[in-house]
Short mmCIF file of C-alpha atoms in Angstrom, two decimals:
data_model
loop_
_atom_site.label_atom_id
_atom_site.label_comp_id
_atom_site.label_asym_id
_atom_site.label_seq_id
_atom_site.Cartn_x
_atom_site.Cartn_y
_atom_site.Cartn_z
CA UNK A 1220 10.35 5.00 7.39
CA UNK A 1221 12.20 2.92 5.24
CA UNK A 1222 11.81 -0.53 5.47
CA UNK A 1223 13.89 -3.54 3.25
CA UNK A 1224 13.37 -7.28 3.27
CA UNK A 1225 15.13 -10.20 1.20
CA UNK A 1226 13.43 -13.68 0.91
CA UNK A 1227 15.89 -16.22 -0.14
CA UNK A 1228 13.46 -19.53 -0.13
CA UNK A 1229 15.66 -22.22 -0.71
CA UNK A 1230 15.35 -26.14 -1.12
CA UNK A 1231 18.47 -27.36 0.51
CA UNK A 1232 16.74 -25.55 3.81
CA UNK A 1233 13.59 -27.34 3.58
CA UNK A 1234 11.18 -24.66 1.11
CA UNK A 1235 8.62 -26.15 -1.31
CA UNK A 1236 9.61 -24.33 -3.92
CA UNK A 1237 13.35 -21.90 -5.10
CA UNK A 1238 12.76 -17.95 -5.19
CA UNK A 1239 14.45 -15.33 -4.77
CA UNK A 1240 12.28 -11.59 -3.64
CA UNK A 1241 13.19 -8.31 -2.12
CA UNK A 1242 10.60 -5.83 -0.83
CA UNK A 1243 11.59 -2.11 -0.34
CA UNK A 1244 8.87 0.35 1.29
CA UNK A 1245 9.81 3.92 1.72
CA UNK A 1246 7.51 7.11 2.98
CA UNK A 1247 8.08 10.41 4.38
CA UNK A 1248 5.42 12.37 6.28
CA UNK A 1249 5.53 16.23 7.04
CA UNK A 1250 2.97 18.52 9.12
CA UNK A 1251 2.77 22.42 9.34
CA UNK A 1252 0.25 22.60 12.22
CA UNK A 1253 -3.36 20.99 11.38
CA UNK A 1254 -1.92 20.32 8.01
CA UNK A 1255 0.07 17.17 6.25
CA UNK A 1256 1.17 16.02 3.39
CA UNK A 1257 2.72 12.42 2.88
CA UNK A 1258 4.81 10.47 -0.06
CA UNK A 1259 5.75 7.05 -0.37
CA UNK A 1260 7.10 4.15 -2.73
CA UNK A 1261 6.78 0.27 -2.74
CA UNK A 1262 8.78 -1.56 -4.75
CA UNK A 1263 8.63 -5.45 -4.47
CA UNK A 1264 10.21 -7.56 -7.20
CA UNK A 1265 10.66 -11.32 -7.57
CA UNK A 1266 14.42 -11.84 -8.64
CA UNK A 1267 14.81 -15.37 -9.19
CA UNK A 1268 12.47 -18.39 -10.09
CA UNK A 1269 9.22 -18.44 -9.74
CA UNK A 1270 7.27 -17.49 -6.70
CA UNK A 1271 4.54 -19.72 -5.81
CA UNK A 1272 1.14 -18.98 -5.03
CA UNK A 1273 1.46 -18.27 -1.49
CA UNK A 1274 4.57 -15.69 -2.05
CA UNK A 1275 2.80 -13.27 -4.06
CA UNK A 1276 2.31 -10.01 -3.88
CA UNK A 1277 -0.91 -8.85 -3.43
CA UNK A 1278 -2.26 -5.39 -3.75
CA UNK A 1279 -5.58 -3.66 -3.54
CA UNK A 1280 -7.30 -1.45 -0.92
CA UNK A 1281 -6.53 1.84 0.82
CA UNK A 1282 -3.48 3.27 0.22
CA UNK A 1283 -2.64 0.08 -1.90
CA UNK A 1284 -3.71 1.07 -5.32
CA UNK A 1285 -6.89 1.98 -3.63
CA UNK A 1286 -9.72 2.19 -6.97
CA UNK A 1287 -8.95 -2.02 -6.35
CA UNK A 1288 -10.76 -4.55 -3.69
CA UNK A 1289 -8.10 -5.53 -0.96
CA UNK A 1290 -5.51 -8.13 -2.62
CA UNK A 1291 -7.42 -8.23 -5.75
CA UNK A 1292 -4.25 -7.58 -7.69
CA UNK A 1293 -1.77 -10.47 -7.37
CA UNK A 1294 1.64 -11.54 -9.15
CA UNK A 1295 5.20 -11.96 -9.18
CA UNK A 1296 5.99 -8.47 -8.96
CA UNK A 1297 4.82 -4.98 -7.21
CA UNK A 1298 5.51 -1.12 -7.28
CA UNK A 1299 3.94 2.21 -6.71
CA UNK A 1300 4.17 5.41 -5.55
CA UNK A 1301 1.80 7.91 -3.77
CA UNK A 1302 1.17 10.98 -2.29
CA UNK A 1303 -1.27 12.12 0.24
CA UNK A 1304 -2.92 15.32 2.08
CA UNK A 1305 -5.03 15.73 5.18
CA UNK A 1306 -6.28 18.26 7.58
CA UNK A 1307 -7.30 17.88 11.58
CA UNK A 1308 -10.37 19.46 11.46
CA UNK A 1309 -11.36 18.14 15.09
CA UNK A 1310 -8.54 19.16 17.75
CA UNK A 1311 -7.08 16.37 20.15
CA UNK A 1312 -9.37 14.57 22.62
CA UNK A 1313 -10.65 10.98 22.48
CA UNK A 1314 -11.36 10.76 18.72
CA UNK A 1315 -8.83 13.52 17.00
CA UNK A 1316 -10.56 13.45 13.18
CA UNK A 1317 -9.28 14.18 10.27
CA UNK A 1318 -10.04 14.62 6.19
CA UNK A 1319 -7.39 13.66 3.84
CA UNK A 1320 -7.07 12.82 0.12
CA UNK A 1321 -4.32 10.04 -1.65
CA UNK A 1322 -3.34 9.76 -5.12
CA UNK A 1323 -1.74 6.63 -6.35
CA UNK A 1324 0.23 4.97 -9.33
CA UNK A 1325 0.97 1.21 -9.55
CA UNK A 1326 0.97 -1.86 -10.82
CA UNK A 1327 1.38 -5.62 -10.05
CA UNK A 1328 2.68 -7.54 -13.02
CA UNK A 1329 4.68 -11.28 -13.29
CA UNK A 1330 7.17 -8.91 -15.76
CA UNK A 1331 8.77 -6.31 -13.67
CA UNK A 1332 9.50 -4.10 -16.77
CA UNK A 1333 5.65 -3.84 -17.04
CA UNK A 1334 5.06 -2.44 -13.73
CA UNK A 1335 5.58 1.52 -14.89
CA UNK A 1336 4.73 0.76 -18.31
CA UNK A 1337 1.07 -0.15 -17.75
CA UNK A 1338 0.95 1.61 -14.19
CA UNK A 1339 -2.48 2.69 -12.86
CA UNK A 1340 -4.13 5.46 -11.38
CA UNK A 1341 -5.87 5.71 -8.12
CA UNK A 1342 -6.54 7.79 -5.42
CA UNK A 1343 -8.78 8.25 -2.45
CA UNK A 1344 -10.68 11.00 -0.13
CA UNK A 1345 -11.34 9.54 3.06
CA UNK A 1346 -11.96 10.87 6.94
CA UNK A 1347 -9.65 9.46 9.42
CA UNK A 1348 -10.01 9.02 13.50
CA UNK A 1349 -7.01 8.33 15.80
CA UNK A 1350 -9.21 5.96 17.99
CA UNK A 1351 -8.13 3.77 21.23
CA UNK A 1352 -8.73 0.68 18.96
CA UNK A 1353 -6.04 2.29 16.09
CA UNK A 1354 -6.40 4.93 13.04
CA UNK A 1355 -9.98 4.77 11.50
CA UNK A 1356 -10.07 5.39 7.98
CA UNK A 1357 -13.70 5.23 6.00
CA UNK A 1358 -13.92 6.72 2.69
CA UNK A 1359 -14.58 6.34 -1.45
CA UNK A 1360 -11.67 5.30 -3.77
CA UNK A 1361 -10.95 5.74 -7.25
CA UNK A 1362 -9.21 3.95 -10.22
CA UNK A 1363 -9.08 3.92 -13.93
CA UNK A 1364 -11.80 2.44 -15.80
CA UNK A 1365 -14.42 4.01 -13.67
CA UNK A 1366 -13.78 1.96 -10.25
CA UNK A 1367 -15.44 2.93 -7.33
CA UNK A 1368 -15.71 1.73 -4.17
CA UNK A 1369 -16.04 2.70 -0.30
CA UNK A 1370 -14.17 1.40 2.45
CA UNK A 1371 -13.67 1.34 6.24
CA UNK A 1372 -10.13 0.57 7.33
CA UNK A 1373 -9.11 0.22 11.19
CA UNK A 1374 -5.42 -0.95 11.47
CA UNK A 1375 -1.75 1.09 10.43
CA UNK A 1376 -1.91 1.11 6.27
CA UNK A 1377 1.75 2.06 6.29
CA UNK A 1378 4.88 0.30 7.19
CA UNK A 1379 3.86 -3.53 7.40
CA UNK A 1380 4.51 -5.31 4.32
CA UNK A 1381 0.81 -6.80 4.46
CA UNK A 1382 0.94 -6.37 0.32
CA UNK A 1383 3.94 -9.21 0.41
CA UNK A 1384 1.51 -11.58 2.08
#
């Protein structure tokens, strides 16, 4: 999947406030029978002015620089990349289930020369169920600093651009 989007918010057509953004999310996913293993990259940068409030990007939770509480990181600019593992332990039925690991490196900085620079580490475990409701993720994610948390996620975690907004 790769996915590109360019905000152009300008007065003359009515916006509160002059910005210019693009958004680019890639990943790739492979399997070899009961086994996967997954890579991906967001990249979202503010190119011009200043974006307000409401058109930052947020980041935080699983698969989203997951050691971090859902949108806790916010600011004028966003990138990471990650890589992921899991295993179908359960075969196919009304709950397939699976175990899987991620490791991530980001940032979200208003400078988008600091996002690499002063990147951070996280990475999850987690055990996943392809439910009639949508994937079921619950798990415990790490970051730098000692961060912990747990989580339970029900909803696709790739390929919306839920971090933009």
């Amino acid at each position: 999947l790769v996915q590109i989007r360019y905000t152009n918010s300008n007065d003359s057509l009515g916006a509160d406030e002059e910005f210019e953004q693009v958004q680019l999310n890639a990943i790739t996913a492979r399997t070899f029978g009961r086994h996967s293993v997954l890579g991906g990259a967001r990249y979202y940068e503010t190119l011009a002015g200043g974006a307000p409030l409401y058109a930052q990007f947020r980041a935080g939770g699983f698969a989203k620089l997951s050691g971090y509480q859902p949108n806790e990181l916010v600011g004028s600019n966003f990138a990471m990349v990650m890589g992921g593992y899991r295993y179908q332990f359960a075969g196919s039925g009304l709950l397939p289930a699976y175990l899987g690991m991620t490791v991530e490196y980001g940032q979200v900085a208003d400078d988008s020369d600091d996002l690499f620079d002063s990147g951070l580490f996280n990475g999850s475990i987690y055990m996943g169920y392809r439910s009639p409701i949508g994937p079921l993720y619950m798990g415990a994610a790490a970051g730098e600093a000692g961060r912990q948390r747990y989580f339970l996620t029900i909803g696709n975690i790739f390929g919306n651009s839920s971090v933009g907004r």
